[in-house]
mmCIF file of C-alpha atoms in Angstrom:
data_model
loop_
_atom_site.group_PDB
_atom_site.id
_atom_site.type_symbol
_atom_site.label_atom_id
_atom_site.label_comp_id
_atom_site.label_asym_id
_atom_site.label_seq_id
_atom_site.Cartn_x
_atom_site.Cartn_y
_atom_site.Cartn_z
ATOM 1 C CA UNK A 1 172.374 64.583 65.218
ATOM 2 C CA UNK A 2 175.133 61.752 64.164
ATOM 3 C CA UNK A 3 178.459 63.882 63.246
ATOM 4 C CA UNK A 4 178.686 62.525 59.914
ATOM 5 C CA UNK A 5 176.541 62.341 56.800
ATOM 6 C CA UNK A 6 177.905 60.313 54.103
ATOM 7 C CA UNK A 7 179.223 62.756 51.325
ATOM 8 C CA UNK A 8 176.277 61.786 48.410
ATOM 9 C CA UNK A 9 177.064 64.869 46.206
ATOM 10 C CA UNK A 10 174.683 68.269 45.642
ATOM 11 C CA UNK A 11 171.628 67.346 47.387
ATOM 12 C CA UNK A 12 168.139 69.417 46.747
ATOM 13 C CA UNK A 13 164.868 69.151 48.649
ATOM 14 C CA UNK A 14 162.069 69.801 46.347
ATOM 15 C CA UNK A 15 159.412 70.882 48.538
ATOM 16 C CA UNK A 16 155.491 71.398 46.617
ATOM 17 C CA UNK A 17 153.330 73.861 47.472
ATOM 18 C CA UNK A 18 149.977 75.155 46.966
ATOM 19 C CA UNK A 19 148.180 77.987 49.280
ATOM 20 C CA UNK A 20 151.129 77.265 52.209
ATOM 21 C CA UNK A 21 151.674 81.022 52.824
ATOM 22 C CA UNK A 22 151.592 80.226 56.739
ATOM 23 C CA UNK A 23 153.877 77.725 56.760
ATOM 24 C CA UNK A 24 156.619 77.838 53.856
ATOM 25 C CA UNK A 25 159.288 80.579 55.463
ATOM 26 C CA UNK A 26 159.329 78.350 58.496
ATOM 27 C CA UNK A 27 159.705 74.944 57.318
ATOM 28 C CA UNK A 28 162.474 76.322 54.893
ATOM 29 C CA UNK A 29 163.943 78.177 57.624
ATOM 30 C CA UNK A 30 164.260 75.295 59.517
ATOM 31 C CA UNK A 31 165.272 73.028 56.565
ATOM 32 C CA UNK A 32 168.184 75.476 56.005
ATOM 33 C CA UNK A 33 168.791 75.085 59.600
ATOM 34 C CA UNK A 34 169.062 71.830 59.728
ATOM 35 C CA UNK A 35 171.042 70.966 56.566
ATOM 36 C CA UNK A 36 172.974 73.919 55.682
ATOM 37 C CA UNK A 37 174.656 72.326 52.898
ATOM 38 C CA UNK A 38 171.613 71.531 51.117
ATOM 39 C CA UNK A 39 169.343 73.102 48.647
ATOM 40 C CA UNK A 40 166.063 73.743 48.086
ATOM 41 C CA UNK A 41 163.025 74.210 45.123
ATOM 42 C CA UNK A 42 160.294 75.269 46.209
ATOM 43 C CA UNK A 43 157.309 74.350 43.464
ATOM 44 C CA UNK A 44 154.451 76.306 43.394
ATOM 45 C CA UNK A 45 151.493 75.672 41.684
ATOM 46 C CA UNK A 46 150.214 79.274 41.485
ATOM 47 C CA UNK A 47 149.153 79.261 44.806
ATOM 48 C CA UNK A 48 146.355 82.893 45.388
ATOM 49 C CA UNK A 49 147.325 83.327 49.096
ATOM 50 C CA UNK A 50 150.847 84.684 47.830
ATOM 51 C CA UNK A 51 152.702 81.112 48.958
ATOM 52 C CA UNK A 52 154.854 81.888 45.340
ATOM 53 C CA UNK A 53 156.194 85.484 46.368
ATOM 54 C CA UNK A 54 156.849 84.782 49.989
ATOM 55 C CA UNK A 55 159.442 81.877 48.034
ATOM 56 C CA UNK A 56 160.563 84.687 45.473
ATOM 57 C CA UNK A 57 161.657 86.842 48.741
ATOM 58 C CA UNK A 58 163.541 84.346 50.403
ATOM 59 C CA UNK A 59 164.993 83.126 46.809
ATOM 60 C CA UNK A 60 166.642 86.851 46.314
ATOM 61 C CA UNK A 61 167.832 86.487 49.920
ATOM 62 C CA UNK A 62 169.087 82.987 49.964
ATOM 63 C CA UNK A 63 171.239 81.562 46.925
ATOM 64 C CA UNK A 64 170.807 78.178 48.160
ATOM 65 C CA UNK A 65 166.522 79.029 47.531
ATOM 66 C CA UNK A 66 165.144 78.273 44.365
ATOM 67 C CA UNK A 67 161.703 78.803 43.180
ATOM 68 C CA UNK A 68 159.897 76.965 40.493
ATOM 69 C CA UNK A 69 156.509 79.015 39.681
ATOM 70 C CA UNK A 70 153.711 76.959 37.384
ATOM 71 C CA UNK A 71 150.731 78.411 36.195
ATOM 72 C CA UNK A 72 148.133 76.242 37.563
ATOM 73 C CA UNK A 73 147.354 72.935 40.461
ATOM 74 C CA UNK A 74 148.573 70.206 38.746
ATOM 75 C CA UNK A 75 148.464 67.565 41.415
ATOM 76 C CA UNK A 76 151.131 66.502 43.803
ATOM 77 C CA UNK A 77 152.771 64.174 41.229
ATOM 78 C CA UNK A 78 153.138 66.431 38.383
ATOM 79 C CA UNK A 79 155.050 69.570 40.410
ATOM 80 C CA UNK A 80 157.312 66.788 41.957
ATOM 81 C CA UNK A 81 158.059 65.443 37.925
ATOM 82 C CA UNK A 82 158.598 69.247 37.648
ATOM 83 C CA UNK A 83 160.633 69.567 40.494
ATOM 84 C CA UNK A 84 162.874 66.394 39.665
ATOM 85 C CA UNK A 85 163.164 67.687 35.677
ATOM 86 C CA UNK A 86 164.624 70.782 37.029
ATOM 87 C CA UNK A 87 166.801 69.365 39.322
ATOM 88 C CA UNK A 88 168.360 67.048 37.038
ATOM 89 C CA UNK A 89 168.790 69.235 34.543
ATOM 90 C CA UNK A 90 170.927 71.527 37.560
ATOM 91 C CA UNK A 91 173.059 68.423 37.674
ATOM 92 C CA UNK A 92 171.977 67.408 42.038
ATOM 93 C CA UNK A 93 173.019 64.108 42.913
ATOM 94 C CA UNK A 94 170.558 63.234 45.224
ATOM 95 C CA UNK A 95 167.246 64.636 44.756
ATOM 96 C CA UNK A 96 164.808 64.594 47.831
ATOM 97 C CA UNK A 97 160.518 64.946 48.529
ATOM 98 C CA UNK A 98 159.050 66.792 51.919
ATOM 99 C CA UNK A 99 155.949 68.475 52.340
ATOM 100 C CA UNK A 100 155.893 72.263 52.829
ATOM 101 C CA UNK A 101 153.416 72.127 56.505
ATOM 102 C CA UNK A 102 156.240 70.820 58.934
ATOM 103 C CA UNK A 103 154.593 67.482 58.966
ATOM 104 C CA UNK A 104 158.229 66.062 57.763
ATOM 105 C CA UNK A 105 160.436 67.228 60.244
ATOM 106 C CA UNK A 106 163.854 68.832 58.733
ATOM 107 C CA UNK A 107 165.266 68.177 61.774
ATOM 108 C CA UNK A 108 165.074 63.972 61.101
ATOM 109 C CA UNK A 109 166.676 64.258 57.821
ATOM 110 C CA UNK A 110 169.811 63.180 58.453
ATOM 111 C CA UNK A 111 168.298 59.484 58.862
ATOM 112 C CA UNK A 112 167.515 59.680 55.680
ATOM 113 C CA UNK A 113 170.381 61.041 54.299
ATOM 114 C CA UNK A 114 172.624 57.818 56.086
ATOM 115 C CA UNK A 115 169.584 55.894 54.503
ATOM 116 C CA UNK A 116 170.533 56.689 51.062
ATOM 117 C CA UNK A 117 174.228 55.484 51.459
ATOM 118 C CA UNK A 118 173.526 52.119 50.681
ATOM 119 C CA UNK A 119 170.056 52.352 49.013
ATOM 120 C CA UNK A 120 168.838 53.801 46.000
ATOM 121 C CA UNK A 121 165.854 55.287 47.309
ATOM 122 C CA UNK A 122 165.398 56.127 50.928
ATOM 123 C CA UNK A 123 161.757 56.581 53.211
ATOM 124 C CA UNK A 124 160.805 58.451 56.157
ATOM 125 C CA UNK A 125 158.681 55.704 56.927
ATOM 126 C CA UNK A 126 155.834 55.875 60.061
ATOM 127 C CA UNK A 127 155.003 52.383 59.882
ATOM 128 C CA UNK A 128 158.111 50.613 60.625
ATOM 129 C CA UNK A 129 159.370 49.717 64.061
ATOM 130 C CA UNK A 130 161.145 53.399 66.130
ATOM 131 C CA UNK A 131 157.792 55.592 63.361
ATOM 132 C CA UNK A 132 155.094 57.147 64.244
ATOM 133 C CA UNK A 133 152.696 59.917 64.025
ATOM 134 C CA UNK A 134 151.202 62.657 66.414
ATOM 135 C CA UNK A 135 147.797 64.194 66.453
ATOM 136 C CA UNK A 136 146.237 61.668 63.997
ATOM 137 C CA UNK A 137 142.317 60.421 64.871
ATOM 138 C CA UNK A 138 142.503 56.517 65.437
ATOM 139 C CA UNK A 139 140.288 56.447 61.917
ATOM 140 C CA UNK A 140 143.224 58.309 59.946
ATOM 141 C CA UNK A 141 145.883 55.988 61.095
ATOM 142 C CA UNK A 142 143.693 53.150 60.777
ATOM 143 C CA UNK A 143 143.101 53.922 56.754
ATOM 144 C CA UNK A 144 146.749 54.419 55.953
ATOM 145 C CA UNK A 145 148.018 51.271 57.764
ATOM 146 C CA UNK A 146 145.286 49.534 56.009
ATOM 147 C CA UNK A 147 145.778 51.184 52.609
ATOM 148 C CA UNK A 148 149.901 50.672 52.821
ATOM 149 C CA UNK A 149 148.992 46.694 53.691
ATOM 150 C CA UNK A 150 146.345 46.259 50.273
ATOM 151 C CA UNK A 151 149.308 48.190 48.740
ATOM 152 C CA UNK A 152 151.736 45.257 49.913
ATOM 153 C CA UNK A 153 149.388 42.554 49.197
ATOM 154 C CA UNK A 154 148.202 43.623 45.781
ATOM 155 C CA UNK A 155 151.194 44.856 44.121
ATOM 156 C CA UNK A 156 153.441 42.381 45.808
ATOM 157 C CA UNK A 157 156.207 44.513 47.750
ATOM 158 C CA UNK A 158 157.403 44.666 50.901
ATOM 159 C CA UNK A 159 157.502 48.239 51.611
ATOM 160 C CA UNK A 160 155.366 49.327 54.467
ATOM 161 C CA UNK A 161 155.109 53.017 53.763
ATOM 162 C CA UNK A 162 154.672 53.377 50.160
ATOM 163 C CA UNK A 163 152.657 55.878 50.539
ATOM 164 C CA UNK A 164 155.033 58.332 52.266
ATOM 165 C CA UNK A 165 156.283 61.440 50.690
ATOM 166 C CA UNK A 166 159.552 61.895 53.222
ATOM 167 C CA UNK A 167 162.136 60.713 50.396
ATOM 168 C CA UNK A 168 165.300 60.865 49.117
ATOM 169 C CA UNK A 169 166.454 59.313 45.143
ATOM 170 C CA UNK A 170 169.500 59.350 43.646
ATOM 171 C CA UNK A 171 169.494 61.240 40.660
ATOM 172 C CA UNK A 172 170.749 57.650 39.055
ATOM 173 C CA UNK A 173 167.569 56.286 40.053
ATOM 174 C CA UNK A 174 165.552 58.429 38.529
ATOM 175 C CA UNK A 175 167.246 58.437 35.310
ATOM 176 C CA UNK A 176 166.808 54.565 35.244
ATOM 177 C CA UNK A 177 162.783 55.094 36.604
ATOM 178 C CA UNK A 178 162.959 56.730 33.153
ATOM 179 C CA UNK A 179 160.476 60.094 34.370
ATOM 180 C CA UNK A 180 159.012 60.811 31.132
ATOM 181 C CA UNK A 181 156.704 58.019 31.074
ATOM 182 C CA UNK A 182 155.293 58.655 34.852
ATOM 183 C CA UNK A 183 152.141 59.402 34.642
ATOM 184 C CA UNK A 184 150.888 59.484 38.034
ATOM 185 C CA UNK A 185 149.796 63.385 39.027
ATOM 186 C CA UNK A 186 148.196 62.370 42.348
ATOM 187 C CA UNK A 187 148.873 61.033 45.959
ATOM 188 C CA UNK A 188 149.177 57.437 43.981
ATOM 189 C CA UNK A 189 152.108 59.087 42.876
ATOM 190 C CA UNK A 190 154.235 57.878 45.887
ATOM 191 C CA UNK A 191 153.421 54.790 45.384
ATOM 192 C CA UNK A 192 153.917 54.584 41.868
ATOM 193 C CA UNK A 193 157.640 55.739 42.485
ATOM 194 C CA UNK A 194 157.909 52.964 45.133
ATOM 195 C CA UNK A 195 157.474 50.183 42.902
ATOM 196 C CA UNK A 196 159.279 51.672 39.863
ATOM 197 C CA UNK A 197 162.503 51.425 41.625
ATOM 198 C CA UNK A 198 161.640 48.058 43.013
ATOM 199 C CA UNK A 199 160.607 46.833 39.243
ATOM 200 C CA UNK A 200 164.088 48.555 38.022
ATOM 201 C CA UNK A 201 166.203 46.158 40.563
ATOM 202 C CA UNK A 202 167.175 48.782 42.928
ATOM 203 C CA UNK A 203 167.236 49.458 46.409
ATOM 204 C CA UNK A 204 164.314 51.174 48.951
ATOM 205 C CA UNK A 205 164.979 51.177 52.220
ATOM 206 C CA UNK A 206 163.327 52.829 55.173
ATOM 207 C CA UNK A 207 164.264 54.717 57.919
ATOM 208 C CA UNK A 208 161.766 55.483 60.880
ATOM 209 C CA UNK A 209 160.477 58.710 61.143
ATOM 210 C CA UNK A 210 157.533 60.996 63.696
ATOM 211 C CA UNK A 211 155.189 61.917 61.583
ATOM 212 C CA UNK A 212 153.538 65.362 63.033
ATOM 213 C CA UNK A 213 150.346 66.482 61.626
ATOM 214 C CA UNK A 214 149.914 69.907 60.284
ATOM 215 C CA UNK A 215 148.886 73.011 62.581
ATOM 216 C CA UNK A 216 148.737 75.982 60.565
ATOM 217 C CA UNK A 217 146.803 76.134 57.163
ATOM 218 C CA UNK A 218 144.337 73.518 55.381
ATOM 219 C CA UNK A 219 145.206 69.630 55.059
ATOM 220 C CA UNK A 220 145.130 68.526 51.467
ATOM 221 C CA UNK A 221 144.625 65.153 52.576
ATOM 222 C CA UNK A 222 141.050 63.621 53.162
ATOM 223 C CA UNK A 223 139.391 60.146 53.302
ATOM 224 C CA UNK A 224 138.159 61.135 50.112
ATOM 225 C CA UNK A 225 141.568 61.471 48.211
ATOM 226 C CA UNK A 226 142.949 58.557 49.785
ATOM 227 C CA UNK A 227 140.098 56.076 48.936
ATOM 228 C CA UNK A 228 140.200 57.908 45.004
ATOM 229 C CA UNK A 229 144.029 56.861 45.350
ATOM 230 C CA UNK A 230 143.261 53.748 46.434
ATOM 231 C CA UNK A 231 140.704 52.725 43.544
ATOM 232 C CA UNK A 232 143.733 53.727 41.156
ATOM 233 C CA UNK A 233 146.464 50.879 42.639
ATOM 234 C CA UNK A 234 143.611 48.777 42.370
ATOM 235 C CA UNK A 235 142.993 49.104 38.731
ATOM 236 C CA UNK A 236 147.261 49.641 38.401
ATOM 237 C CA UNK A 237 147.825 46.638 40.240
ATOM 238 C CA UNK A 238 145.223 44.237 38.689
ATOM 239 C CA UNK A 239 146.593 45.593 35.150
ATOM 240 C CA UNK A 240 150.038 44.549 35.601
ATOM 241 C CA UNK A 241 148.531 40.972 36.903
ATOM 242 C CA UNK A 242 146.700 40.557 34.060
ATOM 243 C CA UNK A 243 149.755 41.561 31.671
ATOM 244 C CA UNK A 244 151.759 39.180 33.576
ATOM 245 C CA UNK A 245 149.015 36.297 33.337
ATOM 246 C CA UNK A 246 148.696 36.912 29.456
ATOM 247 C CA UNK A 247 152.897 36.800 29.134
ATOM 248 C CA UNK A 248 152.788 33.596 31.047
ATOM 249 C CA UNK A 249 150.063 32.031 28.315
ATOM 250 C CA UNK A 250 152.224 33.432 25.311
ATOM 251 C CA UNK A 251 154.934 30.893 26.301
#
């Protein structure tokens, strides 16, 4: 690990979870590990296999722990609007996504953290030259390199993992994303967030990461949620062309 990490302020890691009982005391345990200095939420969306009191336990022992409980599954997008709300109302500086199965390695956060110190919005990205991913099927890599390039293509940014949830913002960024009128609740929240920042004149920039699929507990990814995510850019991103053909007319 490089000896120094630019000095960005209070940094949280807002980690989602639903049913992650197996794996949430680990991959916070090793996130504390790995960047002592940094907090974490940990959002639960009343998980039933207990995933919200293992948190509650290492909360009462761990000051740096926090635990955001809501009632029901929301959708990945809503606990991470959630999870930001709260930490911008605890005053964090930079404000960070990672998933709660150890498929983002805590361990490779410090890329992203040197990431963010010239860049608004930083990505553990598996698609750019020095990323990659372990244990995927040939078919699951093939549909997310194809579904980042139609993201490219049809909304018009160069981004080649706008789909990843490995992230850091600054808090500035999203106060000028403006949070309250996200709508997004599912895995087309990532990319949503992506081309906010880009439409708002800031900075992304990504930082290679190894991507390591999931061992313990059940994948809430399947063809069938990324195709469903994919049919909503499409109508997103044909919207805004349409909006942008009708401005052009009105001149």
């Amino acid at each position: 690990m490089p000896d120094h990490i630019p000095d960005l302020g209070r940094t949280v890691m807002v980690v989602p979870t639903f049913n992650e009982a197996e794996n949430i005391a680990w991959i916070v345990g090793r996130l504390r590990l790995a960047q002592p200095a940094l907090d974490v939420l940990v959002v639960d969306d009343g998980s039933p296999d207990g995933t919200g009191r293992i948190a509650d336990e290492m909360s009462a022992e761990d000051p740096q722990v926090h635990v955001l409980h809501r009632t029901a599954k929301g959708g990945l997008g809503a606990a991470y609007l959630a999870g930001f709300d709260w930490a911008i109302t605890q005053g964090y500086d930079v404000i960070g996504e990672m998933d709660a199965d150890g498929s983002h390695q805590p361990e490779q956060l410090h890329r992203l953290l040197n990431g963010l110190a010239d860049a608004d919005l930083v990505i553990g990205s598996r698609w750019i030259p020095g990323g990659s991913v372990v244990n995927w099927p040939w078919q699951r890599e093939a549909l997310s390199r194809g579904g980042n390039l139609y993201v490219r293509i049809l909304l018009g940014i160069s981004v080649r993992d706008a789909t990843a949830g490995y992230r850091l913002f600054r808090r500035t960024t999203l106060e000028k994303i403006r949070l309250q009128e996200v709508k997004s609740t599912g895995y087309v929240f990532q990319t949503d967030m992506v081309t906010r920042t880009l439409r708002g004149g800031m900075t992304v920039r990504e930082v290679p990461i190894e991507f390591v699929e999931r061992v313990r507990g059940e994948s809430k990814m399947s063809g069938q949620v990324a195709i469903e995510s994919l049919k909503r850019i499409t109508a997103w991103g044909l919207r805004e062309r349409w909006h942008k053909v009708r401005a052009r007319l009105r001149r």
